[in-house]
PDB file of C-alpha atoms and ligand atoms in Angstrom:
ATOM      1  CA  UNK M 189      82.748 277.936 117.317  1.00 86.00           C
ATOM      2  CA  UNK M 190      81.106 281.253 117.972  1.00 95.00           C
ATOM      3  CA  UNK M 191      77.659 282.052 119.197  1.00 97.00           C
ATOM      4  CA  UNK M 192      75.870 284.427 116.835  1.00 98.00           C
ATOM      5  CA  UNK M 193      73.485 287.079 118.037  1.00 98.00           C
ATOM      6  CA  UNK M 194      69.802 286.352 117.483  1.00 98.00           C
ATOM      7  CA  UNK M 195      67.752 289.310 116.249  1.00 98.00           C
ATOM      8  CA  UNK M 196      64.205 290.005 117.296  1.00 98.00           C
ATOM      9  CA  UNK M 197      61.111 291.668 115.882  1.00 96.00           C
ATOM     10  CA  UNK M 198      60.833 294.446 114.687  1.00 96.00           C
ATOM     11  CA  UNK M 199      64.278 293.967 113.023  1.00 98.00           C
ATOM     12  CA  UNK M 200      63.443 294.487 109.320  1.00 98.00           C
ATOM     13  CA  UNK M 201      65.686 291.606 108.164  1.00 98.00           C
ATOM     14  CA  UNK M 202      63.041 289.211 109.508  1.00 98.00           C
ATOM     15  CA  UNK M 203      60.667 290.570 106.856  1.00 98.00           C
ATOM     16  CA  UNK M 204      63.010 290.291 103.847  1.00 98.00           C
ATOM     17  CA  UNK M 205      63.241 287.495 101.339  1.00 98.00           C
ATOM     18  CA  UNK M 206      66.696 285.902 101.831  1.00 98.00           C
ATOM     19  CA  UNK M 207      69.085 285.521  98.946  1.00 98.00           C
ATOM     20  CA  UNK M 208      70.207 282.191  97.470  1.00 98.00           C
ATOM     21  CA  UNK M 209      73.554 280.849  98.652  1.00 98.00           C
ATOM     22  CA  UNK M 210      76.043 280.074  95.917  1.00 97.00           C
ATOM     23  CA  UNK M 211      79.410 279.786  97.699  1.00 98.00           C
ATOM     24  CA  UNK M 212      80.039 276.635  99.690  1.00 98.00           C
ATOM     25  CA  UNK M 213      83.384 277.670 101.124  1.00 98.00           C
ATOM     26  CA  UNK M 214      85.051 277.357 104.528  1.00 98.00           C
ATOM     27  CA  UNK M 215      83.272 280.436 105.831  1.00 98.00           C
ATOM     28  CA  UNK M 216      79.902 278.855 105.084  1.00 98.00           C
ATOM     29  CA  UNK M 217      80.937 275.702 106.989  1.00 98.00           C
ATOM     30  CA  UNK M 218      81.936 277.822 109.980  1.00 98.00           C
ATOM     31  CA  UNK M 219      78.650 279.712 109.780  1.00 98.00           C
ATOM     32  CA  UNK M 220      76.619 276.523 109.760  1.00 98.00           C
ATOM     33  CA  UNK M 221      78.526 275.152 112.775  1.00 98.00           C
ATOM     34  CA  UNK M 222      77.924 278.463 114.579  1.00 98.00           C
ATOM     35  CA  UNK M 223      74.231 278.296 113.744  1.00 98.00           C
ATOM     36  CA  UNK M 224      73.924 274.842 115.272  1.00 98.00           C
ATOM     37  CA  UNK M 225      75.679 276.038 118.398  1.00 98.00           C
ATOM     38  CA  UNK M 226      73.538 279.155 118.613  1.00 98.00           C
ATOM     39  CA  UNK M 227      70.372 277.121 118.171  1.00 98.00           C
ATOM     40  CA  UNK M 228      71.344 274.621 120.910  1.00 97.00           C
ATOM     41  CA  UNK M 229      72.307 277.364 123.269  1.00 97.00           C
ATOM     42  CA  UNK M 230      69.007 279.241 122.758  1.00 96.00           C
ATOM     43  CA  UNK M 231      67.673 276.490 123.029  1.00 96.00           C
ATOM     44  CA  UNK M 232      65.656 275.867 119.874  1.00 97.00           C
ATOM     45  CA  UNK M 233      64.925 273.165 117.312  1.00 97.00           C
ATOM     46  CA  UNK M 234      65.503 275.337 114.216  1.00 98.00           C
ATOM     47  CA  UNK M 235      67.282 278.538 113.231  1.00 98.00           C
ATOM     48  CA  UNK M 236      67.203 280.414 109.948  1.00 98.00           C
ATOM     49  CA  UNK M 237      70.038 282.736 108.809  1.00 98.00           C
ATOM     50  CA  UNK M 238      67.874 285.901 108.848  1.00 98.00           C
ATOM     51  CA  UNK M 239      67.445 285.267 112.617  1.00 98.00           C
ATOM     52  CA  UNK M 240      71.134 286.027 112.987  1.00 98.00           C
ATOM     53  CA  UNK M 241      70.885 289.032 110.719  1.00 98.00           C
ATOM     54  CA  UNK M 242      72.106 287.324 107.555  1.00 98.00           C
ATOM     55  CA  UNK M 243      69.858 287.513 104.461  1.00 98.00           C
ATOM     56  CA  UNK M 244      70.829 283.984 103.235  1.00 98.00           C
ATOM     57  CA  UNK M 245      68.635 281.060 102.280  1.00 98.00           C
ATOM     58  CA  UNK M 246      70.047 278.792 104.913  1.00 98.00           C
ATOM     59  CA  UNK M 247      68.534 277.119 107.949  1.00 98.00           C
ATOM     60  CA  UNK M 248      69.551 274.452 110.468  1.00 98.00           C
ATOM     61  CA  UNK M 249      67.260 272.058 112.249  1.00 98.00           C
ATOM     62  CA  UNK M 250      67.896 269.543 115.004  1.00 97.00           C
ATOM     63  CA  UNK M 251      65.087 267.403 116.204  1.00 94.00           C
ATOM     64  CA  UNK M 252      64.535 263.943 117.655  1.00 87.00           C
ATOM     65  CA  UNK M 253      61.435 262.390 116.119  1.00 76.00           C
ATOM     66  CA  UNK M 254      59.329 260.696 118.753  1.00 71.00           C
ATOM     67  CA  UNK M 255      60.748 262.915 121.504  1.00 64.00           C
ATOM     68  CA  UNK M 256      57.298 264.071 122.539  1.00 63.00           C
ATOM     69  CA  UNK M 257      55.552 260.780 121.784  1.00 67.00           C
ATOM     70  CA  UNK M 258      53.324 259.931 124.710  1.00 68.00           C
ATOM     71  CA  UNK M 259      53.286 256.239 123.827  1.00 73.00           C
ATOM     72  CA  UNK M 260      57.091 255.986 124.126  1.00 74.00           C
ATOM     73  CA  UNK M 261      57.992 253.703 127.075  1.00 77.00           C
ATOM     74  CA  UNK M 262      59.767 255.543 129.824  1.00 76.00           C
ATOM     75  CA  UNK M 263      62.753 253.197 129.824  1.00 80.00           C
ATOM     76  CA  UNK M 264      63.224 253.408 126.071  1.00 81.00           C
ATOM     77  CA  UNK M 265      66.511 255.072 125.039  1.00 81.00           C
ATOM     78  CA  UNK M 266      65.992 258.684 123.965  1.00 80.00           C
ATOM     79  CA  UNK M 267      65.348 258.980 120.233  1.00 85.00           C
ATOM     80  CA  UNK M 268      68.362 260.057 118.284  1.00 89.00           C
ATOM     81  CA  UNK M 269      68.495 263.699 117.270  1.00 92.00           C
ATOM     82  CA  UNK M 270      68.738 264.330 113.588  1.00 95.00           C
ATOM     83  CA  UNK M 271      70.530 267.317 112.163  1.00 97.00           C
ATOM     84  CA  UNK M 272      69.495 268.965 108.922  1.00 98.00           C
ATOM     85  CA  UNK M 273      71.078 271.803 106.939  1.00 98.00           C
ATOM     86  CA  UNK M 274      68.865 273.211 104.188  1.00 98.00           C
ATOM     87  CA  UNK M 275      70.117 275.708 101.658  1.00 98.00           C
ATOM     88  CA  UNK M 276      68.010 277.397  98.943  1.00 98.00           C
ATOM     89  CA  UNK M 277      65.098 275.113  99.980  1.00 98.00           C
ATOM     90  CA  UNK M 278      61.886 274.641  98.106  1.00 98.00           C
ATOM     91  CA  UNK M 279      58.790 272.790  99.299  1.00 98.00           C
ATOM     92  CA  UNK M 280      57.938 270.465  96.400  1.00 98.00           C
ATOM     93  CA  UNK M 281      55.012 268.531  97.851  1.00 98.00           C
ATOM     94  CA  UNK M 282      52.550 269.023 100.642  1.00 98.00           C
ATOM     95  CA  UNK M 283      49.924 266.743 102.172  1.00 98.00           C
ATOM     96  CA  UNK M 284      46.339 267.831 101.900  1.00 98.00           C
ATOM     97  CA  UNK M 285      46.016 267.049 105.594  1.00 98.00           C
ATOM     98  CA  UNK M 286      46.749 269.948 107.852  1.00 98.00           C
ATOM     99  CA  UNK M 287      47.269 269.931 111.595  1.00 97.00           C
ATOM    100  CA  UNK M 288      47.184 272.516 114.348  1.00 97.00           C
ATOM    101  CA  UNK M 289      50.167 272.888 116.700  1.00 97.00           C
ATOM    102  CA  UNK M 290      51.673 275.402 119.070  1.00 97.00           C
ATOM    103  CA  UNK M 291      54.797 277.209 117.921  1.00 97.00           C
ATOM    104  CA  UNK M 292      57.206 279.720 119.336  1.00 98.00           C
ATOM    105  CA  UNK M 293      59.931 281.660 117.583  1.00 98.00           C
ATOM    106  CA  UNK M 294      63.380 282.558 118.868  1.00 98.00           C
ATOM    107  CA  UNK M 295      62.931 285.978 117.252  1.00 98.00           C
ATOM    108  CA  UNK M 296      59.619 286.678 118.902  1.00 98.00           C
ATOM    109  CA  UNK M 297      60.234 286.186 122.638  1.00 96.00           C
ATOM    110  CA  UNK M 298      57.352 286.011 125.054  1.00 95.00           C
ATOM    111  CA  UNK M 299      54.687 284.719 122.646  1.00 97.00           C
ATOM    112  CA  UNK M 300      53.397 281.378 121.383  1.00 97.00           C
ATOM    113  CA  UNK M 301      50.699 280.711 118.866  1.00 98.00           C
ATOM    114  CA  UNK M 302      48.587 278.084 117.279  1.00 98.00           C
ATOM    115  CA  UNK M 303      49.378 277.526 113.634  1.00 98.00           C
ATOM    116  CA  UNK M 304      47.906 275.210 111.019  1.00 98.00           C
ATOM    117  CA  UNK M 305      50.609 273.439 108.946  1.00 98.00           C
ATOM    118  CA  UNK M 306      50.701 270.652 106.404  1.00 98.00           C
ATOM    119  CA  UNK M 307      51.054 267.347 108.147  1.00 98.00           C
ATOM    120  CA  UNK M 308      53.656 266.095 105.668  1.00 98.00           C
ATOM    121  CA  UNK M 309      55.925 267.775 103.133  1.00 98.00           C
ATOM    122  CA  UNK M 310      58.803 267.155 100.775  1.00 98.00           C
ATOM    123  CA  UNK M 311      61.626 269.555 100.515  1.00 98.00           C
ATOM    124  CA  UNK M 312      64.242 269.981  97.826  1.00 98.00           C
ATOM    125  CA  UNK M 313      67.376 271.800  98.935  1.00 98.00           C
ATOM    126  CA  UNK M 314      71.164 271.804  98.905  1.00 98.00           C
ATOM    127  CA  UNK M 315      73.216 270.397 101.744  1.00 98.00           C
ATOM    128  CA  UNK M 316      76.168 272.136 103.379  1.00 98.00           C
ATOM    129  CA  UNK M 317      78.469 271.086 100.525  1.00 98.00           C
ATOM    130  CA  UNK M 318      76.133 272.247  97.766  1.00 98.00           C
ATOM    131  CA  UNK M 319      74.848 268.809  96.842  1.00 98.00           C
ATOM    132  CA  UNK M 320      71.126 268.399  96.115  1.00 98.00           C
ATOM    133  CA  UNK M 321      69.054 266.641  98.729  1.00 98.00           C
ATOM    134  CA  UNK M 322      65.436 265.670  99.065  1.00 98.00           C
ATOM    135  CA  UNK M 323      63.824 265.375 102.518  1.00 97.00           C
ATOM    136  CA  UNK M 324      60.467 263.847 103.425  1.00 97.00           C
ATOM    137  CA  UNK M 325      59.154 265.020 106.789  1.00 96.00           C
ATOM    138  CA  UNK M 326      55.945 264.612 108.689  1.00 96.00           C
ATOM    139  CA  UNK M 327      54.475 265.704 112.020  1.00 95.00           C
ATOM    140  CA  UNK M 328      56.605 268.030 114.129  1.00 95.00           C
ATOM    141  CA  UNK M 329      59.604 267.805 111.872  1.00 96.00           C
ATOM    142  CA  UNK M 330      57.441 268.904 108.903  1.00 97.00           C
ATOM    143  CA  UNK M 331      56.195 271.781 111.047  1.00 98.00           C
ATOM    144  CA  UNK M 332      59.736 272.920 111.807  1.00 98.00           C
ATOM    145  CA  UNK M 333      60.687 272.822 108.153  1.00 98.00           C
ATOM    146  CA  UNK M 334      57.658 274.937 107.236  1.00 98.00           C
ATOM    147  CA  UNK M 335      58.458 277.440 109.999  1.00 98.00           C
ATOM    148  CA  UNK M 336      62.126 277.789 108.899  1.00 98.00           C
ATOM    149  CA  UNK M 337      61.343 278.014 105.184  1.00 98.00           C
ATOM    150  CA  UNK M 338      58.821 280.748 105.989  1.00 98.00           C
ATOM    151  CA  UNK M 339      61.666 282.671 107.708  1.00 98.00           C
ATOM    152  CA  UNK M 340      63.630 282.589 104.458  1.00 98.00           C
ATOM    153  CA  UNK M 341      60.675 284.336 102.790  1.00 98.00           C
ATOM    154  CA  UNK M 342      60.173 286.962 105.456  1.00 98.00           C
ATOM    155  CA  UNK M 343      57.118 285.207 106.851  1.00 98.00           C
ATOM    156  CA  UNK M 344      56.653 284.734 110.602  1.00 98.00           C
ATOM    157  CA  UNK M 345      54.373 282.263 112.339  1.00 98.00           C
ATOM    158  CA  UNK M 346      52.384 285.129 113.829  1.00 98.00           C
ATOM    159  CA  UNK M 347      51.242 285.930 110.255  1.00 98.00           C
ATOM    160  CA  UNK M 348      49.583 282.548 110.047  1.00 98.00           C
ATOM    161  CA  UNK M 349      48.530 281.880 113.632  1.00 98.00           C
ATOM    162  CA  UNK M 350      44.883 281.477 114.445  1.00 95.00           C
ATOM    163  CA  UNK M 351      45.741 283.015 117.804  1.00 96.00           C
ATOM    164  CA  UNK M 352      48.814 284.059 119.833  1.00 97.00           C
ATOM    165  CA  UNK M 353      49.260 284.427 123.540  1.00 97.00           C
ATOM    166  CA  UNK M 354      51.793 284.874 126.293  1.00 96.00           C
ATOM    167  CA  UNK M 355      52.972 281.403 127.270  1.00 94.00           C
ATOM    168  CA  UNK M 356      51.185 279.848 130.222  1.00 94.00           C
ATOM    169  CA  UNK M 357      52.687 277.132 132.413  1.00 93.00           C
ATOM    170  CA  UNK M 358      51.347 274.380 130.180  1.00 92.00           C
ATOM    171  CA  UNK M 359      53.152 275.974 127.235  1.00 93.00           C
ATOM    172  CA  UNK M 360      56.562 275.645 128.890  1.00 89.00           C
ATOM    173  CA  UNK M 361      57.618 272.821 126.588  1.00 90.00           C
ATOM    174  CA  UNK M 362      56.743 274.569 123.343  1.00 94.00           C
ATOM    175  CA  UNK M 363      59.707 274.223 121.010  1.00 93.00           C
ATOM    176  CA  UNK M 364      61.274 277.456 119.763  1.00 95.00           C
ATOM    177  CA  UNK M 365      62.308 277.712 116.114  1.00 97.00           C
TER     178      UNK M 365
HETATM  179 NI1   NI T 870      61.158 281.274 114.123  1.00 65.15          NI
END
């Protein structure tokens, strides 16, 4: 596997609408594996193809639900990380309820911001083999999906943030996406 180079603002690819993927060949499988590796190395919880300079509707996500749950007993085994590949995704349902949370982006180093997102969503997409999938997500996972799907439309969290700031010490555990 190969680490891919992450691009930063003001690279114009981050502002373009990505193109649908229609070839699910060996090269795509390699690319997806590379994206997971690049995301873990960063480290981040999500990575969209435009962030590695590819205008493709493809994103990877890896997140353990409950990871940041304050009620989780200390001796509980760490929650299992779940991996998601979404290709040509579409948000098909959103909760009316919205929540504020702090986000950071691998393509916008040195900033975090507070963003309002839908608490729960449903996503229709293709998996890495081109088969249709439907994902229901809520909480932080729903937030990551919304952040990544925005990337595929040239939208950055800073467009939606109520405020952005340089991370302070208490922001050191903000997940990057
Ligand atoms: Ni991002």
